Structure formats: structure tokens, C-alpha cells
Amino acid sequence: PAAEKLFGYTESEATSKPLSALVVPDDRTLLSRTLTEVAQTPGAPPRRLEVQAVRRDGASFPVEVAVSA
């Protein structure tokens, strides 16, 4: 419910869609690369990224994403 309110997508609209394409389209390469690096590096420390998220209505806002194995 909180994500629906924040991003403007219903659960059914967001299910099975990549987070990087849905809410961080401008930074999707950075997020995808970081997810891959952390997943492929045993014992990798958590990483934090500052990216621009986008609501369904097109409004953008800064968010911090924590990535960990």
C-alpha cells in the first residue's frame, strides 16, 4: 500500500516488472549494474545508490536504494 501511494502504480500493474524500468528509468543501467555486481561478489558489502525515482504521473524525486545480497 505504501509503494502504491508513493509511486502511483497498483500492485497488479507493478507485479513482474523490473524495478529499474518502472520507477528508476533514468538510472536503470546504474541500478542493474550494481545489482549484478553485488549478486556476483560473495561477501560484497551493501551498496547505497542515490537515484531519481519517477512516479506514474512522471514526477521525479530523489531516493536512496540499498542493495545487498
mmCIF file of C-alpha atoms in Angstrom:
data_model
loop_
_atom_site.group_PDB
_atom_site.id
_atom_site.type_symbol
_atom_site.label_atom_id
_atom_site.label_comp_id
_atom_site.label_asym_id
_atom_site.label_seq_id
_atom_site.Cartn_x
_atom_site.Cartn_y
_atom_site.Cartn_z
ATOM 1 C CA PRO A 1 0.000 0.000 0.000
ATOM 2 C CA ALA A 2 2.777 2.492 0.800
ATOM 3 C CA ALA A 3 4.542 1.849 -2.522
ATOM 4 C CA GLU A 4 1.241 2.182 -4.381
ATOM 5 C CA LYS A 5 0.674 5.556 -2.758
ATOM 6 C CA LEU A 6 4.257 6.742 -3.321
ATOM 7 C CA PHE A 7 4.721 5.621 -6.930
ATOM 8 C CA GLY A 8 1.121 5.601 -8.205
ATOM 9 C CA TYR A 9 1.094 2.038 -9.555
ATOM 10 C CA THR A 10 -1.246 -0.635 -8.257
ATOM 11 C CA GLU A 11 0.223 -3.958 -7.184
ATOM 12 C CA SER A 12 -1.135 -5.663 -10.295
ATOM 13 C CA GLU A 13 0.447 -3.020 -12.571
ATOM 14 C CA ALA A 14 3.858 -3.373 -10.916
ATOM 15 C CA THR A 15 3.982 -7.146 -10.462
ATOM 16 C CA SER A 16 6.557 -8.898 -12.659
ATOM 17 C CA LYS A 17 8.020 -5.650 -13.995
ATOM 18 C CA PRO A 18 11.672 -4.759 -13.302
ATOM 19 C CA LEU A 19 12.031 -2.077 -10.643
ATOM 20 C CA SER A 20 14.704 -0.424 -12.744
ATOM 21 C CA ALA A 21 12.353 0.045 -15.695
ATOM 22 C CA LEU A 22 9.279 1.009 -13.696
ATOM 23 C CA VAL A 23 10.398 3.582 -11.148
ATOM 24 C CA VAL A 24 14.038 4.447 -11.911
ATOM 25 C CA PRO A 25 14.137 4.542 -15.739
ATOM 26 C CA ASP A 26 16.801 7.261 -15.968
ATOM 27 C CA ASP A 27 19.188 5.353 -13.673
ATOM 28 C CA ARG A 28 18.266 1.803 -14.719
ATOM 29 C CA THR A 29 21.737 0.980 -16.051
ATOM 30 C CA LEU A 30 23.400 2.035 -12.801
ATOM 31 C CA LEU A 31 20.903 0.089 -10.689
ATOM 32 C CA SER A 32 21.060 -3.025 -12.872
ATOM 33 C CA ARG A 33 24.871 -2.997 -12.892
ATOM 34 C CA THR A 34 25.018 -2.588 -9.117
ATOM 35 C CA LEU A 35 22.519 -5.416 -8.546
ATOM 36 C CA THR A 36 24.610 -7.706 -10.771
ATOM 37 C CA GLU A 37 27.909 -6.745 -9.100
ATOM 38 C CA VAL A 38 26.575 -7.360 -5.595
ATOM 39 C CA ALA A 39 24.925 -10.656 -6.585
ATOM 40 C CA GLN A 40 28.101 -11.958 -8.224
ATOM 41 C CA THR A 41 30.519 -10.929 -5.458
ATOM 42 C CA PRO A 42 30.458 -13.244 -2.425
ATOM 43 C CA GLY A 43 30.618 -11.226 0.772
ATOM 44 C CA ALA A 44 30.095 -7.936 -1.039
ATOM 45 C CA PRO A 45 29.243 -5.145 1.367
ATOM 46 C CA PRO A 46 25.854 -3.465 0.959
ATOM 47 C CA ARG A 47 25.861 -0.589 -1.510
ATOM 48 C CA ARG A 48 23.787 2.560 -1.401
ATOM 49 C CA LEU A 49 22.815 4.457 -4.513
ATOM 50 C CA GLU A 50 21.189 7.826 -4.897
ATOM 51 C CA VAL A 51 18.941 7.766 -7.969
ATOM 52 C CA GLN A 52 15.951 9.616 -9.377
ATOM 53 C CA ALA A 53 12.685 7.735 -8.985
ATOM 54 C CA VAL A 54 9.690 8.512 -11.182
ATOM 55 C CA ARG A 55 6.045 8.361 -10.202
ATOM 56 C CA ARG A 56 3.385 7.137 -12.599
ATOM 57 C CA ASP A 57 2.435 10.750 -13.334
ATOM 58 C CA GLY A 58 6.012 11.490 -14.452
ATOM 59 C CA ALA A 59 7.091 13.478 -11.401
ATOM 60 C CA SER A 60 10.613 12.593 -10.289
ATOM 61 C CA PHE A 61 12.153 12.689 -6.843
ATOM 62 C CA PRO A 62 15.467 11.575 -5.293
ATOM 63 C CA VAL A 63 15.626 8.241 -3.481
ATOM 64 C CA GLU A 64 18.312 6.170 -1.850
ATOM 65 C CA VAL A 65 18.371 2.483 -2.743
ATOM 66 C CA ALA A 66 20.195 -0.040 -0.555
ATOM 67 C CA VAL A 67 21.487 -3.091 -2.453
ATOM 68 C CA SER A 68 22.688 -6.177 -0.608
ATOM 69 C CA ALA A 69 22.990 -9.888 -1.281
#
